[in-house]
Amino acid sequence: MFALLVLMAQGQNERIPQVYDVENTGWHLAKPELPEPAQLPVIHELPDALEGVNTFADWQKRRSDIGHMIQHYGIGQKPVVKSEQVKARMEGDSALVIDVTVNGETLTLRSVIHYPETGKPPYALMIGTSMISLPKQLFDNRPIALMTYHESQVNDYSQWRPHHDRGEHNFDRLYPDLVNNGAYSEWAWGLSRLIDGLQQLGPEVTKIDTRHIGVTGCSYAGKMALYCGAFDERIALTIAQEPGGGGAAAWRKSHESKENVENIDKTDYHWFLESQREHFKGDSVYQLPYDQHELCAMVCPRALLLLGNPDYPWLADDAMLPSAEAAKKVWERFGISDRMDWSIIGGHGHCQLPEIQFPIVEKFIDRFLLER
């Protein structure tokens, strides 16, 4: 039984899960055919995320196919980890430590859980990718624990400090055959291992309710939060704050933008497969068999909130809006459109959430982490 929480879809007889207890419900499904890039058709409009989907049962296969395409053409493989390869423990009262052993190599993840001063355990948990950029006051009076995912423990690439190159990261010790991976597949892999550890230890040890886990981040970490939420179905709520190109913004739409924006030609290719730039640069972007609205749609039927800031054209919010609108059609198809939304508001600094956006963030936190 995958579903932990379910709601009756409006006007349908199917019960639509809000979250799952496994990382990937489509793990058993066969991969779709993945042609060579030169053999892919030209598609000028955003591809149909609901292609071949008539019922919610069809969505599991479609979602799986999208995930395979994104890994194959865009970010690289997020490898499957067996439960016996993960060993979790608590250091002291609040430090979660995870040892992941693959191919005789061990990678250790460590994150401190900050417990709330209100409410009783087990607590909902918000995980920040690199950090939580959402204002602290949104959590001060809510029974939500906070934790930072230190992605550098997996892949220490940074735009601002010394870092290792492809093939030299901790992840590469475990998976030497995946040295061409982009950072986002590896970072998503690492966050999933933290959730493995939380499940393994259980709420009696961690004080965390794994049915109510959220992930959030801003800018490059907003992309990271989106990839983490898309590729792990145990995450109940994903809040991607100002994620920019390669996050929620559709590659096709950013290619057509009249602004200087982050598009498929002008992004950081430590994050993605180099082959993405090779095969889909320029007008070849129209041969990409998916687009970023489908990355967003992979979160469905779970909750997704996208936050934009049009004061920074580089973030490509003019490409995020049509992407968000296209993605929402998936939630709408199943009568759960209230689980996905977006807010694009200027007049503030990058990653500085203005008070005018507090209500929509609080709405999603309260409903999908606290069930209020």
Coordinates of C-alpha atoms in Angstrom, one line a residue:
M1 CA 0.0 0.0 0.0
F2 CA 1.8 3.1 -1.2
A3 CA -0.6 5.9 -0.1
L4 CA -0.3 7.3 3.4
L5 CA -2.9 10.0 3.0
V6 CA -5.7 10.1 0.5
L7 CA -8.4 12.5 -0.6
M8 CA -11.4 11.8 -2.8
A9 CA -10.8 13.6 -6.1
Q10 CA -13.6 16.0 -7.1
G11 CA -16.0 14.4 -9.5
Q12 CA -14.0 11.1 -9.8
N13 CA -14.2 7.7 -8.2
E14 CA -10.5 7.4 -7.8
R15 CA -8.7 8.1 -4.5
I16 CA -5.8 10.5 -5.1
P17 CA -2.8 10.1 -2.7
Q18 CA -1.3 13.2 -1.1
V19 CA 2.0 11.5 -0.4
Y20 CA 3.6 8.1 -0.6
D21 CA 5.9 6.0 1.6
V22 CA 8.3 5.0 -1.2
E23 CA 10.7 7.1 -3.2
N24 CA 9.5 6.0 -6.6
T25 CA 6.2 4.3 -7.1
G26 CA 7.1 3.5 -10.7
W27 CA 10.3 1.7 -9.8
H28 CA 9.0 -1.5 -11.4
L29 CA 7.9 0.0 -14.7
A30 CA 9.9 -0.5 -17.9
K31 CA 11.9 2.4 -19.3
P32 CA 10.3 4.1 -22.4
E33 CA 12.1 4.1 -25.7
L34 CA 14.7 6.9 -25.6
P35 CA 15.8 7.7 -29.2
E36 CA 19.1 9.4 -30.1
P37 CA 18.7 13.2 -30.0
A38 CA 19.0 13.5 -33.8
Q39 CA 16.0 11.2 -34.2
L40 CA 13.7 13.2 -32.0
P41 CA 10.9 15.1 -33.6
V42 CA 10.7 18.9 -33.6
I43 CA 8.0 20.1 -31.1
H44 CA 7.6 23.9 -31.0
E45 CA 4.9 24.0 -28.3
L46 CA 5.3 22.6 -24.8
P47 CA 4.9 18.8 -25.0
D48 CA 1.7 17.3 -23.6
A49 CA 2.4 16.2 -20.0
L50 CA -0.8 14.2 -20.1
E51 CA 0.0 12.3 -23.3
G52 CA -1.6 8.8 -23.0
V53 CA -3.2 9.6 -19.6
N54 CA -6.9 8.9 -19.3
T55 CA -7.1 8.0 -15.6
F56 CA -5.0 8.6 -12.5
A57 CA -3.8 5.0 -12.8
D58 CA -2.2 6.0 -16.2
W59 CA -0.3 8.9 -14.5
Q60 CA 2.1 6.5 -12.7
K61 CA 3.5 5.3 -16.0
R62 CA 3.5 8.7 -17.6
R63 CA 5.3 10.2 -14.6
S64 CA 7.9 7.4 -14.8
D65 CA 8.5 8.0 -18.5
I66 CA 9.0 11.7 -17.9
G67 CA 11.5 11.0 -15.1
H68 CA 13.5 8.7 -17.4
M69 CA 13.6 11.3 -20.1
I70 CA 14.8 14.0 -17.7
Q71 CA 17.5 11.8 -16.4
H72 CA 18.6 10.5 -19.8
Y73 CA 18.7 13.8 -21.7
G74 CA 19.0 16.4 -19.0
I75 CA 20.6 15.7 -15.6
G76 CA 21.9 12.1 -15.5
Q77 CA 20.9 9.1 -13.6
K78 CA 19.6 9.1 -10.0
P79 CA 20.7 5.6 -9.0
V80 CA 18.5 3.3 -6.9
V81 CA 19.7 2.5 -3.4
K82 CA 18.8 -0.7 -1.6
S83 CA 17.7 -0.4 2.0
E84 CA 20.6 -2.5 3.3
Q85 CA 23.0 0.0 1.8
V86 CA 21.8 2.8 4.2
K87 CA 22.6 2.9 7.9
A88 CA 21.2 5.7 10.0
R89 CA 21.9 6.9 13.5
M90 CA 21.4 9.9 15.7
E91 CA 24.3 11.7 17.2
G92 CA 23.2 13.4 20.4
D93 CA 19.6 14.7 20.5
S94 CA 19.4 16.2 17.0
A95 CA 22.1 15.3 14.5
L96 CA 20.9 12.8 11.8
V97 CA 23.8 10.8 10.4
I98 CA 23.5 8.6 7.3
D99 CA 26.1 6.2 6.0
V100 CA 25.5 5.1 2.4
T101 CA 27.7 2.2 1.2
V102 CA 27.9 1.3 -2.5
N103 CA 30.6 -0.6 -4.4
G104 CA 32.7 -0.8 -1.2
E105 CA 32.7 3.0 -0.7
T106 CA 30.8 4.9 2.0
L107 CA 29.5 8.4 1.8
T108 CA 28.3 10.1 5.1
L109 CA 25.6 12.7 5.3
R110 CA 25.0 14.7 8.5
S111 CA 22.3 17.2 9.1
V112 CA 21.1 18.8 12.4
I113 CA 17.3 18.8 13.1
H114 CA 16.1 21.9 14.8
Y115 CA 12.9 21.0 16.7
P116 CA 10.1 23.6 17.2
E117 CA 9.3 25.0 20.6
T118 CA 5.6 24.4 20.1
G119 CA 3.5 21.3 19.6
K120 CA 4.4 17.7 20.3
P121 CA 6.3 15.1 18.3
P122 CA 6.3 13.6 15.8
Y123 CA 6.8 16.9 14.0
A124 CA 6.4 17.8 10.3
L125 CA 9.8 18.6 8.8
M126 CA 10.9 21.3 6.3
I127 CA 14.2 20.6 4.6
G128 CA 16.2 23.4 3.1
T129 CA 18.4 22.7 0.1
S130 CA 21.6 24.4 1.1
M131 CA 19.5 26.6 3.4
I132 CA 16.0 27.7 4.1
S133 CA 15.5 31.1 2.5
L134 CA 11.9 31.4 3.5
P135 CA 11.6 33.9 6.4
K136 CA 12.1 32.4 9.9
Q137 CA 8.9 34.0 11.2
L138 CA 6.9 31.6 9.0
F139 CA 8.0 28.7 11.2
D140 CA 8.5 30.4 14.6
N141 CA 5.0 29.6 15.9
R142 CA 4.4 26.4 13.9
P143 CA 5.1 22.8 15.1
I144 CA 7.5 22.2 12.2
A145 CA 11.1 21.0 12.6
L146 CA 13.7 22.5 10.3
M147 CA 16.8 20.9 8.7
T148 CA 19.4 21.9 6.2
Y149 CA 20.5 19.5 3.5
H150 CA 24.2 20.1 3.0
E151 CA 24.5 19.1 -0.7
S152 CA 28.3 19.6 -0.7
Q153 CA 28.5 16.4 1.2
V154 CA 27.5 14.6 -2.0
N155 CA 28.7 17.0 -4.8
D156 CA 30.6 20.0 -3.6
Y157 CA 30.3 22.0 -6.9
S158 CA 29.8 25.7 -6.2
Q159 CA 29.7 28.8 -8.4
W160 CA 31.4 30.8 -5.6
R161 CA 34.1 28.7 -3.9
P162 CA 36.7 26.1 -4.7
H163 CA 35.2 22.8 -5.7
H164 CA 35.9 19.5 -7.2
D165 CA 35.2 18.7 -10.9
R166 CA 33.2 15.9 -12.4
G167 CA 34.6 12.5 -11.4
E168 CA 36.1 13.9 -8.1
H169 CA 33.0 14.3 -5.9
N170 CA 32.0 12.0 -3.0
F171 CA 29.2 10.7 -5.2
D172 CA 31.7 9.6 -7.8
R173 CA 33.5 7.3 -5.4
L174 CA 30.3 5.3 -5.1
Y175 CA 29.3 5.5 -8.7
P176 CA 32.4 5.9 -10.9
D177 CA 30.3 5.0 -14.0
L178 CA 28.2 8.1 -13.5
V179 CA 30.9 10.8 -13.7
N180 CA 29.0 12.6 -16.5
N181 CA 26.0 13.2 -14.2
G182 CA 24.9 16.7 -13.6
A183 CA 24.8 17.9 -10.0
Y184 CA 21.0 18.0 -9.8
S185 CA 20.7 14.2 -10.2
E186 CA 23.3 13.7 -7.5
W187 CA 21.9 16.3 -5.1
A188 CA 18.4 14.7 -5.4
W189 CA 20.0 11.3 -4.7
G190 CA 21.5 12.6 -1.5
L191 CA 18.4 14.2 -0.1
S192 CA 16.5 11.0 -0.7
R193 CA 19.1 9.2 1.5
L194 CA 18.2 11.6 4.4
I195 CA 14.6 10.5 4.0
D196 CA 15.7 6.9 4.0
G197 CA 17.4 7.5 7.3
L198 CA 14.4 9.2 8.8
Q199 CA 12.2 6.3 7.8
Q200 CA 14.7 3.7 9.0
L201 CA 15.0 5.2 12.5
G202 CA 11.3 6.1 12.8
P203 CA 9.5 8.8 14.7
E204 CA 10.3 7.4 18.1
V205 CA 14.0 8.1 17.5
T206 CA 13.9 11.2 15.2
K207 CA 10.7 12.8 16.4
I208 CA 9.8 13.4 12.7
D209 CA 6.6 12.5 11.0
T210 CA 7.8 11.2 7.6
R211 CA 4.3 11.6 6.2
H212 CA 4.8 15.4 6.4
I213 CA 8.1 16.3 4.8
G214 CA 8.6 19.5 2.8
V215 CA 11.6 20.7 0.8
T216 CA 12.4 24.3 -0.2
G217 CA 15.3 26.3 -1.6
C218 CA 16.0 29.5 -3.6
S219 CA 17.8 30.3 -6.8
Y220 CA 20.1 27.4 -7.7
A221 CA 18.8 25.7 -4.6
G222 CA 15.3 26.4 -5.8
K223 CA 16.1 24.2 -8.8
M224 CA 17.5 21.7 -6.4
A225 CA 14.4 21.7 -4.3
L226 CA 12.3 21.1 -7.4
Y227 CA 14.4 18.2 -8.6
C228 CA 14.3 16.7 -5.1
G229 CA 10.6 17.0 -4.8
A230 CA 10.0 15.7 -8.4
F231 CA 12.1 12.6 -7.9
D232 CA 11.1 11.6 -4.4
E233 CA 7.4 10.8 -3.8
R234 CA 7.8 10.8 0.0
I235 CA 8.0 14.6 -0.1
A236 CA 4.6 16.0 0.6
L237 CA 5.3 19.7 -0.2
T238 CA 7.8 21.3 -2.6
I239 CA 8.3 25.1 -2.5
A240 CA 10.7 26.2 -5.2
Q241 CA 11.6 29.9 -4.6
E242 CA 12.9 31.8 -7.6
P243 CA 14.3 28.7 -9.3
G244 CA 15.2 30.3 -12.6
G245 CA 16.0 28.6 -15.9
G246 CA 16.5 24.9 -15.6
G247 CA 14.1 24.9 -12.7
A248 CA 10.4 25.6 -13.4
A249 CA 11.0 27.9 -16.5
A250 CA 10.4 26.0 -19.7
W251 CA 13.5 25.7 -21.9
R252 CA 11.5 26.4 -25.1
K253 CA 10.0 29.6 -23.6
S254 CA 13.3 30.9 -22.3
H255 CA 14.8 30.3 -25.7
E256 CA 12.2 32.6 -27.2
S257 CA 12.5 35.3 -24.5
K258 CA 13.6 38.8 -25.5
E259 CA 15.3 39.3 -22.2
N260 CA 18.8 38.1 -21.2
V261 CA 17.6 35.0 -19.3
E262 CA 19.0 31.7 -18.1
N263 CA 18.2 29.4 -21.0
I264 CA 19.5 26.1 -22.2
D265 CA 22.5 27.8 -23.8
K266 CA 23.3 30.0 -20.9
T267 CA 23.1 27.9 -17.7
D268 CA 25.8 26.3 -15.5
Y269 CA 26.6 23.0 -17.0
H270 CA 28.1 21.5 -13.9
W271 CA 24.4 21.2 -13.0
F272 CA 23.3 19.3 -16.1
L273 CA 24.7 16.8 -18.6
E274 CA 27.1 18.3 -21.0
S275 CA 25.3 16.4 -23.7
Q276 CA 22.2 18.4 -23.0
R277 CA 24.0 21.5 -24.3
E278 CA 25.6 19.5 -27.2
H279 CA 22.3 18.1 -28.5
F280 CA 19.7 20.7 -27.6
K281 CA 21.4 24.1 -28.0
G282 CA 19.8 26.9 -30.0
D283 CA 16.8 25.9 -32.0
S284 CA 17.6 22.2 -31.3
V285 CA 15.8 22.9 -28.0
Y286 CA 12.6 22.1 -29.9
Q287 CA 13.8 18.5 -30.2
L288 CA 13.9 18.0 -26.4
P289 CA 11.2 15.4 -25.8
Y290 CA 10.1 17.0 -22.6
D291 CA 10.2 20.5 -21.0
Q292 CA 10.4 21.8 -17.4
H293 CA 6.6 22.0 -17.0
E294 CA 6.9 18.2 -16.9
L295 CA 9.5 18.3 -14.2
C296 CA 7.0 20.3 -12.2
A297 CA 4.2 17.9 -13.1
M298 CA 6.2 15.0 -11.7
V299 CA 5.3 16.4 -8.2
C300 CA 1.6 15.6 -8.9
P301 CA -0.4 14.5 -7.0
R302 CA 1.7 16.0 -4.2
A303 CA 1.8 19.7 -3.4
L304 CA 3.9 22.2 -5.3
L305 CA 4.3 26.0 -4.9
L306 CA 6.4 28.1 -7.3
L307 CA 7.6 31.5 -6.2
G308 CA 9.0 34.1 -8.8
N309 CA 10.5 37.5 -8.8
P310 CA 10.2 39.4 -12.1
D311 CA 12.6 42.1 -11.0
Y312 CA 15.4 39.8 -12.0
P313 CA 15.0 39.0 -15.7
W314 CA 17.7 36.3 -15.6
L315 CA 15.3 34.1 -13.5
A316 CA 13.2 33.7 -16.7
D317 CA 9.9 34.2 -15.0
D318 CA 8.3 34.9 -18.4
A319 CA 9.1 31.3 -19.2
M320 CA 8.1 30.0 -15.7
L321 CA 4.5 31.3 -16.0
P322 CA 3.5 29.3 -19.1
S323 CA 5.4 26.4 -17.7
A324 CA 3.4 26.6 -14.4
E325 CA 0.1 27.0 -16.4
A326 CA 0.9 23.9 -18.5
A327 CA 2.0 21.9 -15.4
K328 CA -1.2 22.7 -13.5
K329 CA -3.3 21.0 -16.1
V330 CA -2.1 17.7 -14.6
W331 CA -3.4 18.5 -11.2
E332 CA -6.6 19.9 -12.8
R333 CA -7.1 16.6 -14.7
F334 CA -7.4 14.8 -11.4
G335 CA -9.6 17.3 -9.6
I336 CA -6.8 18.4 -7.2
S337 CA -5.8 21.8 -8.7
D338 CA -5.7 23.3 -5.2
R339 CA -2.5 21.3 -4.6
M340 CA -0.5 23.4 -7.1
D341 CA 0.0 27.2 -7.4
W342 CA 2.5 29.9 -8.1
S343 CA 3.1 33.5 -7.1
I344 CA 5.3 35.9 -9.2
I345 CA 5.7 39.2 -7.4
G346 CA 8.5 41.9 -7.7
G347 CA 9.6 44.7 -5.4
H348 CA 12.0 42.8 -3.3
G349 CA 15.5 41.4 -3.3
H350 CA 16.5 38.0 -4.7
C351 CA 15.5 35.3 -2.3
Q352 CA 13.9 37.8 0.0
L353 CA 10.3 36.8 0.3
P354 CA 8.1 39.9 0.7
E355 CA 5.3 40.0 3.2
I356 CA 2.7 40.0 0.4
Q357 CA 3.7 36.5 -0.5
F358 CA 3.5 35.2 3.2
P359 CA -0.2 34.2 2.9
I360 CA 0.2 31.8 0.0
V361 CA 3.3 30.2 1.6
E362 CA 1.6 29.9 4.9
K363 CA -1.5 28.4 3.2
F364 CA 0.6 25.6 1.7
I365 CA 2.6 25.0 4.8
D366 CA -0.4 24.8 7.0
R367 CA -2.4 22.5 4.7
F368 CA 0.3 20.1 3.5
L369 CA 2.6 19.9 6.4
L370 CA 0.2 20.5 9.3
E371 CA -3.2 19.5 7.7
R372 CA -4.8 22.6 9.1

